[in-house]
Amino acid sequence: MIEIKGLRKTYGAKGRRDPQVVAVDGVDLSVGEGDVFGVLGRSGAGKSTLLRCVNMLERPDAGTVSVGGVELTTLNGRRLRAARHGIGMIHQHFALLSSRTVAGNVAFALEVTGVPRAERRTRVAELLDLVGLSERAGAYPGQLSGGQKQRVGIARALAARPKVLLSDEATSALDPETTDSILRLLLDLNRRLGLTILLITHEMTVVKRICRSAAVMRDGRFVESGAVTDLLHRPESELARDLFPLDPFAELPGQTVVDVSVSGEDADIPLLTEVARTLDVDVRVLSGSVETLAAGRAGRWRLAVPGDGAAVIHHLRSRGAVVAVAEASS
Amino acid sequence: MTWSELSDLLLVGLQETAWMVGVSTVLTAIGGLLLGVLLVLTAPGGLLAAPVVSSVLGFVVNVARSLPFIILLVAVIPFTRAVVGTTIGTDAAIVPLTIGAIPFFARIVEAALREVPPDVVAAATAMGATRTQIVGKVLLREARPGLVAGLTITVIALVGYSAMAGVVGGGGLGDLAIRYGYQRFETEVMVATVVVLVVFVQLIQMAGDVLVRRLSHK
Ligand SMILES: Nc1ncnc2c1ncn2[C@@H]1O[C@H](COP(=O)(O)OP(=O)(O)OP(=O)(O)O)[C@@H](O)[C@H]1O
Ligand SMILES: [Mg+2]
């Protein structure tokens, strides 16, 4: 649904003395139809720039961006505006019109897309119902809570019936419960409308709750990207480390420490008791957990096993787990 | 001077002032909005970025704003004669008043439009809004409270300038104060004129404040 190849964007005007900033430095990204793709990264990594290049709010210096099969980098004027109707966007600070009511904000999106006046009223009602905000139709944004404002933002983004939704830190200004309700809404929209979502976040809960794919961005590049469950199985994955942090440990004489990751149905077989019983060894969990993610059941443990652990590792691998020997922190 | 003579004088003066200020306010509002919008649109990074146009406009506005009003008043006399046919009277005064106030209000418009968060403009752009829609439905509409507050300031400045215009035969309350109060030492006319002006300005400010409050939903 979204195909990005070799995307590059630099800031710092030509001829000026301030150094050039390479905000996005050659990113390839492919988001499948109906996928929820999360981009993670520190502040300044280039996440917002990447997202703003998807609907040409920023013109990339190089690379191609196509959404729903339409190449956007070469579009201008009316054709670009038409393409933008198919791409909804929600913003961290909501970006609502303070001079219009909730209904007026949604109606604005319909005016922009050229929906005739007669149809607007029913569409506004539909959209407000979709985001659960019908009662507040006449309120001004200044009278709403953060969560309610973001619901307006979402209703507005969906006005033109887009296939794609872009979200730049849509929940970072909200408290955990409100974040939860907004995430539930997004997931619901993804399922009911088949909406493809590309989102930016720095919150692990967002990835856990709604992302099926993810990428970690640093200094304008993707350092890893793919299905969340695949990334979890890479021992060096930063995403795995952040989603399932494992505690550091000191050298254990006569024992080997291994990191084990499991996903899907494998996460729910009684793997540890099974290996202990079958091989008649003691397995100690140093840290780790199993959780239900949007991408499926998944878990990671750090285990201490006797000796070189070869038999245990072999057994765990035969049952679908990914196992790597861990290094003690000195 | 009797009470009725005084009140007749004041009434005529007030009418003349109201006419001068009223007409030049309407013209200033139109001209200043256009100029202010142009300043914002042509600025670097604006919706119609045009560096040359932007610097020329900015320069012209600054020059016009640095002229003392009394100089402007005299300088535009030939232009006034060409437009109105005369250089004395309230209609003639409207020309320098408007020319003086447009750049002033244009800068206020520019500042008010810049207060609209870039986020909101970006959101409208992302929705596929045209430039016209962004100017009309986002910038001008969102800036309405600031624009009205700025227009209130401009109207009150115009009241002040219109008194100066009285010096060159513009009529109005300022003219009255100078002719009777200053040149003929009729202090009660001077005091009465000042009182009327104070009340007039007070009412304009109150009306502006009420409107701003009604327009802002922050
Ligand atoms: N309009 C701009 N002009 C100049 N530099 C910019 C501009 N926008 C972003 N940058 C620079 O580009 C880099 C990437 O910025 P970007 O906003 O994409 O980061 P981000 O990952 O979204 O960060 P955050 O998590 O803080 O939002 C930063 O170094 C930033 O200073
Ligand atoms: Mg950002």
Coordinates of C-alpha atoms and ligand atoms in Angstrom, one line a residue:
Chain A
M1 CA 0.0 0.0 0.0
I2 CA 2.9 2.3 0.8
E3 CA 6.1 1.8 -1.1
I4 CA 9.1 4.0 -0.3
K5 CA 12.5 3.5 -2.1
G6 CA 15.8 5.3 -1.4
L7 CA 14.1 8.2 0.3
R8 CA 16.4 11.1 1.2
K9 CA 15.6 14.5 2.7
T10 CA 18.1 17.1 3.8
Y11 CA 17.5 20.5 5.5
G12 CA 19.6 23.6 5.4
A13 CA 19.2 25.9 2.5
K14 CA 21.6 26.1 -0.4
G15 CA 24.1 28.9 -0.1
R16 CA 23.6 29.4 3.6
R17 CA 26.3 28.7 6.0
D18 CA 24.4 26.5 8.5
P19 CA 25.4 22.9 8.1
Q20 CA 23.1 20.6 6.2
V21 CA 21.1 18.2 8.2
V22 CA 20.4 14.8 6.6
A23 CA 17.0 14.1 8.2
V24 CA 16.2 11.0 6.2
D25 CA 19.1 9.1 4.7
G26 CA 18.0 6.4 2.2
V27 CA 15.0 4.7 3.7
D28 CA 13.2 1.8 2.0
L29 CA 9.9 0.9 3.4
S30 CA 7.0 -1.2 2.3
V31 CA 3.7 -1.3 4.2
G32 CA 1.3 -4.0 3.1
E33 CA -2.4 -3.4 2.7
G34 CA -4.2 -3.6 6.1
D35 CA -0.9 -3.6 8.0
V36 CA -0.2 -1.5 11.0
F37 CA 3.5 -0.4 10.7
G38 CA 5.2 1.4 13.6
V39 CA 8.4 3.5 13.2
L40 CA 10.4 3.9 16.4
G41 CA 13.4 6.0 17.2
R42 CA 14.9 8.7 19.3
S43 CA 14.1 12.4 19.0
G44 CA 15.7 13.8 15.9
A45 CA 16.0 10.4 14.2
G46 CA 14.0 11.7 11.2
K47 CA 10.7 10.0 11.9
S48 CA 8.4 13.0 11.4
T49 CA 10.3 14.0 8.2
L50 CA 9.8 10.5 6.9
L51 CA 6.1 10.6 7.6
R52 CA 5.7 14.1 6.1
C53 CA 7.4 12.8 2.9
V54 CA 4.7 10.2 2.5
N55 CA 2.0 12.9 1.7
M56 CA 4.5 15.4 0.3
L57 CA 4.2 17.8 3.1
E58 CA 8.0 17.7 2.6
R59 CA 9.4 17.2 -0.9
P60 CA 12.0 14.4 -0.8
D61 CA 15.4 15.2 -2.3
A62 CA 15.7 11.8 -3.8
G63 CA 13.8 8.5 -3.8
T64 CA 10.2 7.5 -4.7
V65 CA 7.1 7.3 -2.6
S66 CA 4.0 5.6 -3.9
V67 CA 0.7 5.1 -2.0
G68 CA -1.9 2.8 -3.4
G69 CA 0.1 2.4 -6.6
V70 CA 0.3 6.2 -7.2
E71 CA 3.7 7.7 -7.4
L72 CA 3.5 10.9 -5.5
T73 CA 6.9 12.5 -5.9
T74 CA 6.1 13.7 -9.5
L75 CA 2.6 15.0 -8.7
N76 CA 1.6 18.6 -8.3
G77 CA -1.5 20.8 -8.0
R78 CA -4.8 19.1 -8.4
R79 CA -3.4 15.6 -8.9
L80 CA -1.5 15.9 -5.7
R81 CA -4.5 17.2 -3.8
A82 CA -6.6 14.3 -5.1
A83 CA -3.9 11.8 -4.0
R84 CA -3.9 13.5 -0.5
H85 CA -7.6 12.8 -0.1
G86 CA -6.7 9.1 0.0
I87 CA -4.2 9.6 2.8
G88 CA -5.5 10.6 6.3
M89 CA -3.2 12.1 8.8
I90 CA -3.4 12.6 12.6
H91 CA -1.1 14.8 14.6
Q92 CA 0.5 14.8 18.0
H93 CA -1.0 18.2 19.0
F94 CA -4.3 17.5 17.2
A95 CA -4.1 20.5 14.8
L96 CA -7.8 21.2 15.0
L97 CA -9.4 24.5 13.9
S98 CA -10.1 26.3 17.1
S99 CA -12.8 28.5 15.5
R100 CA -14.9 25.6 14.4
T101 CA -17.0 23.1 16.5
V102 CA -16.3 19.4 16.5
A103 CA -18.8 19.0 13.7
G104 CA -17.4 22.0 11.9
N105 CA -13.9 20.5 12.0
V106 CA -15.1 17.3 10.4
A107 CA -17.2 19.2 7.9
F108 CA -14.0 21.2 6.9
A109 CA -12.4 18.0 5.8
L110 CA -15.5 17.2 3.7
E111 CA -15.6 20.7 2.2
V112 CA -12.0 20.3 1.2
T113 CA -12.7 17.0 -0.5
G114 CA -15.7 18.5 -2.3
V115 CA -18.5 16.6 -0.7
P116 CA -21.7 18.5 -1.5
R117 CA -23.3 20.4 1.3
A118 CA -26.4 18.2 1.4
E119 CA -24.3 15.1 2.1
R120 CA -22.1 16.7 4.7
R121 CA -24.4 16.6 7.6
T122 CA -25.1 12.9 7.4
R123 CA -21.4 12.2 6.8
V124 CA -20.4 14.3 9.8
A125 CA -22.9 12.4 12.0
E126 CA -21.6 9.1 10.7
L127 CA -18.0 10.0 11.3
L128 CA -18.6 11.3 14.8
D129 CA -20.5 8.2 15.6
L130 CA -17.6 6.1 14.3
V131 CA -15.2 7.7 16.8
G132 CA -17.8 7.9 19.6
L133 CA -18.1 11.6 19.8
S134 CA -21.7 12.3 18.7
E135 CA -22.7 14.0 21.9
R136 CA -20.0 16.6 21.6
A137 CA -20.7 17.7 18.0
G138 CA -21.4 21.3 19.1
A139 CA -18.4 21.7 21.4
Y140 CA -15.4 23.7 20.4
P141 CA -11.9 22.1 20.6
G142 CA -11.0 24.3 23.5
Q143 CA -13.7 22.6 25.5
L144 CA -12.5 19.0 24.9
S145 CA -10.1 16.7 26.6
G146 CA -7.0 15.6 24.8
G147 CA -8.5 12.2 24.0
Q148 CA -11.7 13.8 22.6
K149 CA -9.6 16.1 20.5
Q150 CA -7.7 13.2 19.0
R151 CA -11.0 11.5 18.2
V152 CA -12.0 14.6 16.3
G153 CA -8.6 14.4 14.5
I154 CA -9.3 10.8 13.6
A155 CA -12.8 11.5 12.4
R156 CA -11.5 14.3 10.3
A157 CA -8.7 12.2 8.9
L158 CA -11.3 9.5 7.8
A159 CA -13.6 12.0 6.1
A160 CA -12.4 11.4 2.6
R161 CA -12.6 7.6 3.2
P162 CA -8.8 7.2 2.9
K163 CA -7.1 3.8 2.5
V164 CA -4.1 4.9 4.4
L165 CA -3.7 6.7 7.8
L166 CA -0.5 8.4 8.9
S167 CA -0.1 9.1 12.5
D168 CA 2.7 11.2 14.0
E169 CA 2.9 10.5 17.8
A170 CA -0.9 10.6 18.0
T171 CA -1.0 9.4 21.6
S172 CA 2.1 11.0 23.1
A173 CA 0.2 14.0 24.5
L174 CA -2.3 11.6 26.2
D175 CA -2.4 9.8 29.5
P176 CA -2.1 5.9 29.5
E177 CA -5.9 5.2 29.7
T178 CA -6.7 7.7 27.0
T179 CA -3.9 6.3 24.9
D180 CA -5.4 2.9 25.4
S181 CA -8.8 4.0 24.1
I182 CA -7.3 5.8 21.1
L183 CA -5.3 2.7 20.3
R184 CA -8.4 0.5 20.6
L185 CA -10.1 2.8 18.2
L186 CA -7.3 2.7 15.7
L187 CA -7.1 -1.1 15.8
D188 CA -10.9 -1.2 15.4
L189 CA -10.7 1.0 12.3
N190 CA -7.9 -1.1 10.9
R191 CA -10.0 -4.2 11.2
R192 CA -13.3 -2.8 10.2
L193 CA -12.3 -0.6 7.3
G194 CA -9.1 -2.4 6.3
L195 CA -7.2 0.8 7.0
T196 CA -3.5 0.7 6.5
I197 CA -1.7 2.6 9.2
L198 CA 1.8 4.0 9.3
L199 CA 2.6 5.4 12.7
I200 CA 5.4 7.0 14.5
T201 CA 5.8 6.5 18.2
H202 CA 8.3 6.3 21.0
E203 CA 6.0 4.4 23.2
M204 CA 6.5 0.6 23.5
T205 CA 2.8 0.2 24.4
V206 CA 1.8 1.5 21.0
V207 CA 3.9 -1.1 19.3
K208 CA 2.6 -3.9 21.6
R209 CA -1.0 -2.9 21.3
I210 CA -1.4 -2.3 17.6
C211 CA 1.7 -2.8 15.4
R212 CA 2.2 -5.9 13.3
S213 CA 5.3 -4.6 11.6
A214 CA 7.9 -2.1 12.9
A215 CA 11.1 -0.4 12.1
V216 CA 13.7 1.2 14.3
M217 CA 15.1 4.5 12.9
R218 CA 18.4 6.1 13.8
D219 CA 20.2 9.0 12.2
G220 CA 17.8 9.0 9.2
R221 CA 18.2 5.3 8.5
F222 CA 16.3 2.1 9.4
V223 CA 18.5 -0.1 11.5
E224 CA 16.0 -2.9 11.5
S225 CA 12.6 -3.4 10.1
G226 CA 10.1 -6.2 9.5
A227 CA 7.3 -8.1 11.1
V228 CA 7.3 -7.6 14.9
T229 CA 7.5 -11.4 15.6
D230 CA 10.4 -11.8 13.2
L231 CA 12.3 -8.9 14.9
L232 CA 11.7 -10.5 18.3
H233 CA 13.6 -13.5 17.1
R234 CA 16.8 -11.6 16.3
P235 CA 19.0 -11.6 19.3
E236 CA 20.6 -8.3 18.4
S237 CA 17.2 -6.6 17.8
E238 CA 16.7 -3.3 19.6
L239 CA 13.0 -3.6 19.3
A240 CA 13.2 -7.0 21.0
R241 CA 15.3 -5.5 23.7
D242 CA 12.9 -2.6 24.3
L243 CA 9.7 -4.7 24.1
F244 CA 11.0 -7.5 26.4
P245 CA 13.9 -6.0 28.4
L246 CA 16.1 -8.7 30.0
D247 CA 18.1 -7.9 33.1
P248 CA 21.9 -7.9 33.0
F249 CA 23.5 -10.7 34.9
A250 CA 26.9 -11.6 36.3
E251 CA 29.0 -14.6 35.3
L252 CA 27.5 -17.8 36.8
P253 CA 30.1 -20.5 37.4
G254 CA 29.2 -23.9 35.9
Q255 CA 26.1 -22.5 34.2
T256 CA 25.3 -21.1 30.8
V257 CA 22.9 -18.2 30.3
V258 CA 20.7 -18.2 27.2
D259 CA 18.1 -15.9 25.8
V260 CA 15.0 -17.6 24.4
S261 CA 12.3 -16.0 22.3
V262 CA 9.1 -17.6 21.3
S263 CA 6.1 -16.4 19.3
G264 CA 2.7 -17.6 18.1
E265 CA 1.5 -20.9 19.4
D266 CA 4.9 -21.7 20.7
A267 CA 4.6 -19.1 23.3
D268 CA 1.9 -21.1 25.1
I269 CA 3.3 -24.5 25.3
P270 CA 4.7 -25.3 28.7
L271 CA 8.2 -25.2 27.3
L272 CA 10.3 -24.7 30.4
T273 CA 8.7 -27.4 32.5
E274 CA 8.8 -29.6 29.5
V275 CA 12.5 -29.2 28.9
A276 CA 13.2 -29.6 32.6
R277 CA 11.2 -32.8 32.8
T278 CA 12.5 -34.3 29.6
L279 CA 16.2 -33.6 30.2
D280 CA 16.0 -33.8 34.0
V281 CA 17.8 -30.4 34.4
D282 CA 17.0 -27.4 36.5
V283 CA 16.2 -24.3 34.5
R284 CA 16.1 -21.0 36.2
V285 CA 14.4 -17.9 34.8
L286 CA 16.5 -14.9 35.3
S287 CA 14.1 -12.5 33.7
G288 CA 11.6 -12.2 30.9
S289 CA 7.9 -12.5 30.2
V290 CA 5.2 -13.6 27.8
E291 CA 2.7 -11.1 26.5
T292 CA -0.1 -10.8 24.0
L293 CA 0.9 -8.4 21.3
A294 CA -1.1 -7.2 18.3
A295 CA 1.4 -9.3 16.3
G296 CA 0.4 -12.3 18.3
R297 CA 1.6 -14.1 21.5
A298 CA 5.2 -13.6 22.1
G299 CA 7.8 -13.9 24.9
R300 CA 11.4 -13.7 25.7
W301 CA 13.3 -15.2 28.7
R302 CA 16.8 -15.2 30.0
L303 CA 17.5 -18.6 31.4
A304 CA 20.3 -20.1 33.5
V305 CA 21.0 -23.7 32.6
P306 CA 23.6 -26.2 33.9
G307 CA 26.9 -26.9 32.1
D308 CA 27.2 -25.7 28.5
G309 CA 23.5 -26.0 28.0
A310 CA 23.8 -27.8 24.6
A311 CA 21.1 -30.3 25.2
V312 CA 18.7 -27.6 26.5
I313 CA 19.4 -25.4 23.6
H314 CA 18.9 -28.2 21.2
H315 CA 15.6 -29.1 22.8
L316 CA 14.3 -25.6 22.9
R317 CA 15.2 -25.1 19.2
S318 CA 13.4 -28.3 18.3
R319 CA 10.3 -26.8 19.8
G320 CA 10.4 -23.6 17.7
A321 CA 12.1 -21.3 20.1
V322 CA 15.0 -19.1 19.0
V323 CA 17.9 -19.4 21.4
A324 CA 21.2 -17.5 21.8
V325 CA 23.8 -17.7 24.4
A326 CA 24.0 -14.4 26.4
E327 CA 27.1 -12.6 27.5
A328 CA 27.5 -11.6 31.1
S329 CA 27.8 -7.9 31.8
S330 CA 31.1 -7.3 33.6
Chain B
M1 CA -21.5 80.0 24.1
T2 CA -24.7 78.3 25.2
W3 CA -25.3 74.7 25.8
S4 CA -27.2 74.2 22.7
E5 CA -24.6 75.9 20.5
L6 CA -21.9 73.7 22.1
S7 CA -23.9 70.5 21.6
D8 CA -24.6 71.4 18.0
L9 CA -20.9 72.0 17.4
L10 CA -20.0 68.7 19.1
L11 CA -22.6 66.8 17.2
V12 CA -21.4 68.1 13.8
G13 CA -17.8 67.4 14.9
L14 CA -18.7 63.9 16.0
Q15 CA -20.5 63.1 12.8
E16 CA -17.5 64.3 10.7
T17 CA -15.1 62.3 12.8
A18 CA -17.3 59.2 12.6
W19 CA -17.5 59.6 8.8
M20 CA -13.8 60.0 8.3
V21 CA -13.0 57.2 10.7
G22 CA -15.8 54.9 9.4
V23 CA -14.9 55.2 5.7
S24 CA -11.1 55.0 6.2
T25 CA -11.7 52.0 8.5
V26 CA -13.6 50.1 5.8
L27 CA -10.9 51.0 3.2
T28 CA -8.1 50.2 5.6
A29 CA -9.7 46.8 6.5
I30 CA -9.8 45.8 2.9
G31 CA -6.4 47.2 1.9
G32 CA -4.7 46.0 5.0
L33 CA -6.1 42.5 4.8
L34 CA -5.0 42.1 1.2
L35 CA -1.5 43.5 1.9
G36 CA -1.2 41.5 5.1
V37 CA -2.2 38.3 3.4
L38 CA 0.3 39.0 0.6
L39 CA 3.1 39.6 3.1
V40 CA 2.4 36.2 4.7
L41 CA 2.0 34.3 1.5
T42 CA 5.1 35.7 -0.3
A43 CA 7.4 35.4 2.8
P44 CA 10.1 32.7 2.6
G45 CA 8.5 29.4 3.3
G46 CA 5.0 30.9 2.6
L47 CA 2.3 29.4 0.4
L48 CA 3.4 31.6 -2.5
A49 CA 7.0 32.2 -1.5
A50 CA 8.4 35.0 -3.7
P51 CA 11.5 36.6 -2.1
V52 CA 11.6 39.6 -4.3
V53 CA 8.0 40.5 -4.0
S54 CA 8.2 39.9 -0.3
S55 CA 11.2 42.3 0.2
V56 CA 9.7 45.0 -2.0
L57 CA 6.4 44.9 -0.1
G58 CA 8.1 44.8 3.2
F59 CA 10.2 47.8 2.2
V60 CA 7.3 49.9 1.0
V61 CA 5.3 49.1 4.1
N62 CA 8.3 50.1 6.3
V63 CA 8.8 53.4 4.4
A64 CA 5.1 54.3 4.7
R65 CA 5.2 53.5 8.4
S66 CA 8.2 55.6 9.1
L67 CA 6.7 58.7 7.7
P68 CA 5.3 60.9 10.4
F69 CA 1.6 61.3 9.8
I70 CA 1.7 65.1 9.5
I71 CA 4.3 64.7 6.7
L72 CA 2.2 62.1 4.9
L73 CA -0.8 64.4 5.2
V74 CA 1.0 67.1 3.2
A75 CA 2.8 64.8 0.9
V76 CA -0.3 63.1 -0.5
I77 CA -2.1 66.5 -1.2
P78 CA -1.6 66.2 -5.0
F79 CA -2.9 62.6 -4.9
T80 CA -5.8 63.6 -2.8
R81 CA -6.7 66.4 -5.2
A82 CA -6.6 63.9 -8.1
V83 CA -8.8 61.4 -6.3
V84 CA -11.3 63.5 -4.4
G85 CA -11.1 66.8 -6.4
T86 CA -10.4 68.9 -3.3
T87 CA -7.9 68.9 -0.5
I88 CA -10.0 70.2 2.3
G89 CA -13.0 68.7 4.1
T90 CA -13.6 65.2 5.6
D91 CA -13.6 63.4 2.2
A92 CA -10.2 64.7 1.4
A93 CA -9.0 63.7 4.9
I94 CA -10.0 60.1 4.2
V95 CA -7.2 59.7 1.6
P96 CA -4.2 60.3 3.9
L97 CA -5.9 58.5 6.8
T98 CA -6.3 55.4 4.7
I99 CA -2.9 55.6 3.2
G100 CA -1.4 55.9 6.6
A101 CA -3.4 53.2 8.2
I102 CA -3.1 50.4 5.6
P103 CA 0.5 49.6 6.2
F104 CA -0.1 49.8 10.0
F105 CA -3.0 47.4 9.8
A106 CA -1.2 45.2 7.2
R107 CA 1.6 44.5 9.8
I108 CA -1.0 43.6 12.4
V109 CA -2.7 41.3 10.0
E110 CA 0.6 39.7 9.2
A111 CA 1.3 39.1 12.9
A112 CA -2.2 37.7 13.5
L113 CA -1.9 35.3 10.6
R114 CA 1.5 34.1 11.8
E115 CA -0.1 33.2 15.1
V116 CA -2.1 30.4 13.4
P117 CA -0.1 27.2 14.3
P118 CA 1.9 25.7 11.3
D119 CA 0.5 22.4 12.4
V120 CA -3.0 23.5 11.5
V121 CA -1.9 24.7 8.1
A122 CA 0.0 21.5 7.5
A123 CA -3.2 19.5 8.5
A124 CA -5.2 21.4 5.9
T125 CA -2.5 20.9 3.3
A126 CA -2.4 17.2 4.1
M127 CA -6.2 17.0 3.6
G128 CA -5.7 18.3 0.1
A129 CA -7.0 21.8 0.7
T130 CA -6.3 24.4 -2.0
R131 CA -4.3 27.6 -1.2
T132 CA -7.5 29.6 -1.5
Q133 CA -9.2 27.3 1.1
I134 CA -6.2 27.5 3.4
V135 CA -6.2 31.3 3.3
G136 CA -9.9 31.7 3.6
K137 CA -11.0 28.8 5.8
V138 CA -7.9 28.4 7.9
L139 CA -5.6 31.5 8.1
L140 CA -8.2 34.3 8.1
R141 CA -10.8 32.4 9.9
E142 CA -8.5 31.1 12.7
A143 CA -7.0 34.5 13.1
R144 CA -10.3 36.3 13.4
P145 CA -10.0 37.2 17.1
G146 CA -6.5 38.7 16.4
L147 CA -7.7 40.5 13.3
V148 CA -10.6 42.1 15.2
A149 CA -8.4 43.1 18.1
G150 CA -6.0 44.6 15.6
L151 CA -8.7 46.4 13.7
T152 CA -9.9 47.9 17.0
I153 CA -6.3 49.2 17.6
T154 CA -6.3 50.6 14.1
V155 CA -9.7 52.3 14.4
I156 CA -8.6 54.0 17.6
A157 CA -5.3 55.2 15.9
L158 CA -7.5 56.5 13.1
V159 CA -9.5 58.5 15.6
G160 CA -6.3 60.1 16.7
Y161 CA -5.0 60.7 13.2
S162 CA -8.3 62.2 12.2
A163 CA -7.9 64.9 14.8
M164 CA -4.6 65.7 13.1
A165 CA -6.2 65.7 9.7
G166 CA -8.4 68.5 11.2
V167 CA -5.3 70.7 11.0
V168 CA -5.4 70.7 7.2
G169 CA -9.1 71.6 7.2
G170 CA -10.4 68.1 7.6
G171 CA -13.1 69.0 10.1
G172 CA -14.2 66.7 12.9
L173 CA -13.7 66.8 16.6
G174 CA -9.9 67.5 16.3
D175 CA -10.6 70.5 14.1
L176 CA -13.1 71.8 16.6
A177 CA -10.7 71.4 19.5
I178 CA -8.1 73.4 17.7
R179 CA -10.3 76.1 16.3
Y180 CA -12.3 76.9 19.4
G181 CA -10.3 75.4 22.2
Y182 CA -6.8 76.4 21.1
Q183 CA -7.1 79.4 18.8
R184 CA -10.0 81.1 20.6
F185 CA -9.2 80.0 24.1
E186 CA -12.7 78.6 24.7
T187 CA -11.6 76.0 27.2
E188 CA -15.0 74.5 27.7
V189 CA -15.2 73.5 24.0
M190 CA -11.7 71.9 24.4
V191 CA -12.8 70.0 27.5
A192 CA -16.1 68.9 26.0
T193 CA -14.3 67.7 22.8
V194 CA -11.9 65.7 24.8
V195 CA -14.7 64.1 26.8
V196 CA -16.5 63.2 23.7
L197 CA -13.4 61.7 22.2
V198 CA -12.7 59.7 25.3
V199 CA -16.2 58.3 25.3
F200 CA -16.0 57.6 21.6
V201 CA -12.7 55.7 21.9
Q202 CA -13.9 53.9 25.0
L203 CA -17.0 52.6 23.1
I204 CA -14.9 51.4 20.1
Q205 CA -12.6 49.5 22.4
M206 CA -15.6 47.9 24.3
A207 CA -17.2 46.9 21.1
G208 CA -14.0 45.4 19.8
D209 CA -13.5 43.5 23.1
V210 CA -17.0 42.0 23.0
L211 CA -16.5 40.9 19.4
V212 CA -13.1 39.3 20.2
R213 CA -14.5 37.5 23.1
R214 CA -17.4 36.2 21.0
L215 CA -15.0 35.0 18.3
S216 CA -12.4 33.2 20.3
H217 CA -13.1 29.7 21.5
K218 CA -9.7 29.0 22.9
Ligands
LIG1 N1 12.0 22.3 8.9 C1 13.2 21.9 9.2 N2 14.3 22.7 9.0 C2 15.6 22.3 9.3 N3 15.8 21.1 10.0 C3 14.8 20.3 10.2 C4 13.5 20.6 9.9 N4 12.6 19.6 10.3 C5 13.4 18.7 10.9 N5 14.7 19.1 10.9 C6 15.9 18.3 11.4 O1 15.8 17.0 10.8 C7 16.1 16.1 11.8 C8 15.0 15.1 11.9 O2 13.9 15.7 12.5 P1 12.5 15.0 12.7 O3 11.5 16.0 13.2 O4 12.1 14.2 11.5 O5 12.8 14.0 13.9 P2 11.9 13.1 14.7 O6 12.5 11.7 14.7 O7 10.5 13.2 14.3 O8 12.1 13.6 16.2 P3 11.0 13.8 17.4 O9 10.9 12.4 18.0 O10 11.7 14.7 18.3 O11 9.8 14.3 16.8 C9 16.5 16.8 13.1 O12 17.8 16.9 13.2 C10 15.8 18.2 12.9 O13 16.5 19.2 13.5
MG2 MG 8.7 14.1 15.3

